[in-house]
Amino acid sequence: MRLLAIEDEPELGRLLTSNLGRLGLAVDLAGSLADGRSLLATCSYDLILLDLRLPDGSGLDLLRQLRAARNETPVIVVSAADAVEDRVTGLHEGADDYIVKPFAIEELAARIRVVLRRPGRALGTTLESGNVTFQTISRTVEIAGRGVVLPRRELGILEALMRADGRVVTREGLEEAVYSLEDERQSNVLESSISRLRKRLQSEGATIGIRVVRGVGYRISEAADTPETLEAEP
Ligand code: CA
């Protein structure tokens, strides 16, 4: 799950990226409308956190633009306590929810979950492959009916592969799902996360495995372990 936070207060921006990151959400931070627009032009996001008072204009303008362009990415407006009118306008212009500063991260996380759970969002709340289920809202994994706790990157990799439903996910696709722009992208980090996830699936008795598609990427395979899984990484 990848979020864009358009927020010009550096301290709040840092809190958002670190705290939401701990919940397994990759957060890219933009400090202005212009930065937000350029990220939106190059990356795809599952949700946008949108501050309204930005150095180069109002977040409402961006919201209007997105909706006019039929971009339905969920938007949660982050507004100052004294900006009631802006909030109302935001909802009229197609925001999915708003939150008032200052707020607790737990409250924001709860609202993000609610927005992503709404019907009509093509997110699917339960992914299933073999005896593995992935709840995309609570980000919990069960293997053979038992809850399994996975680290953040491994969760992101598993989610991306399960969303692809057996289709190949490129290495770049996995990196996009797992890292925010701020994370250092060392190639061996992705590989070692995949290798740990693969071992974990095996040790927990999963009936699915991760298959290397040479030179292309990775996909979920239904047979837990096949010779291909032991081949060199692409
Ligand atoms: Ca602001």
mmCIF file of N, CA, C and O and ligand atoms in Angstrom, residues 7-9 51 53-54 101, ligand 1:
data_model
loop_
_atom_site.group_PDB
_atom_site.id
_atom_site.type_symbol
_atom_site.label_atom_id
_atom_site.label_comp_id
_atom_site.label_asym_id
_atom_site.label_seq_id
_atom_site.Cartn_x
_atom_site.Cartn_y
_atom_site.Cartn_z
ATOM 1 N N GLU A 7 2.160 17.743 2.369
ATOM 2 C CA GLU A 7 2.152 18.403 3.674
ATOM 3 C C GLU A 7 3.420 19.241 3.779
ATOM 4 O O GLU A 7 4.510 18.733 3.570
ATOM 5 N N ASP A 8 3.264 20.537 4.104
ATOM 6 C CA ASP A 8 4.445 21.400 4.112
ATOM 7 C C ASP A 8 5.082 21.580 5.481
ATOM 8 O O ASP A 8 6.134 22.201 5.590
ATOM 9 N N GLU A 9 4.456 21.040 6.538
ATOM 10 C CA GLU A 9 5.106 21.150 7.845
ATOM 11 C C GLU A 9 6.065 19.975 7.986
ATOM 12 O O GLU A 9 5.635 18.826 8.095
ATOM 13 N N ASP A 51 -2.911 18.211 2.686
ATOM 14 C CA ASP A 51 -2.986 19.433 3.482
ATOM 15 C C ASP A 51 -3.604 20.503 2.582
ATOM 16 O O ASP A 51 -3.419 20.483 1.361
ATOM 17 N N ARG A 53 -3.519 24.118 3.194
ATOM 18 C CA ARG A 53 -2.736 25.362 3.094
ATOM 19 C C ARG A 53 -1.296 25.032 2.765
ATOM 20 O O ARG A 53 -0.509 24.638 3.640
ATOM 21 N N LEU A 54 -0.965 25.173 1.514
ATOM 22 C CA LEU A 54 0.384 24.829 1.051
ATOM 23 C C LEU A 54 1.067 26.073 0.528
ATOM 24 O O LEU A 54 0.398 27.040 0.144
ATOM 25 N N LYS A 101 -6.087 18.942 12.377
ATOM 26 C CA LYS A 101 -4.832 19.040 13.134
ATOM 27 C C LYS A 101 -5.099 19.678 14.488
ATOM 28 O O LYS A 101 -5.884 20.602 14.549
HETATM 29 CA CA CA B 1 0.109 23.682 5.680
#
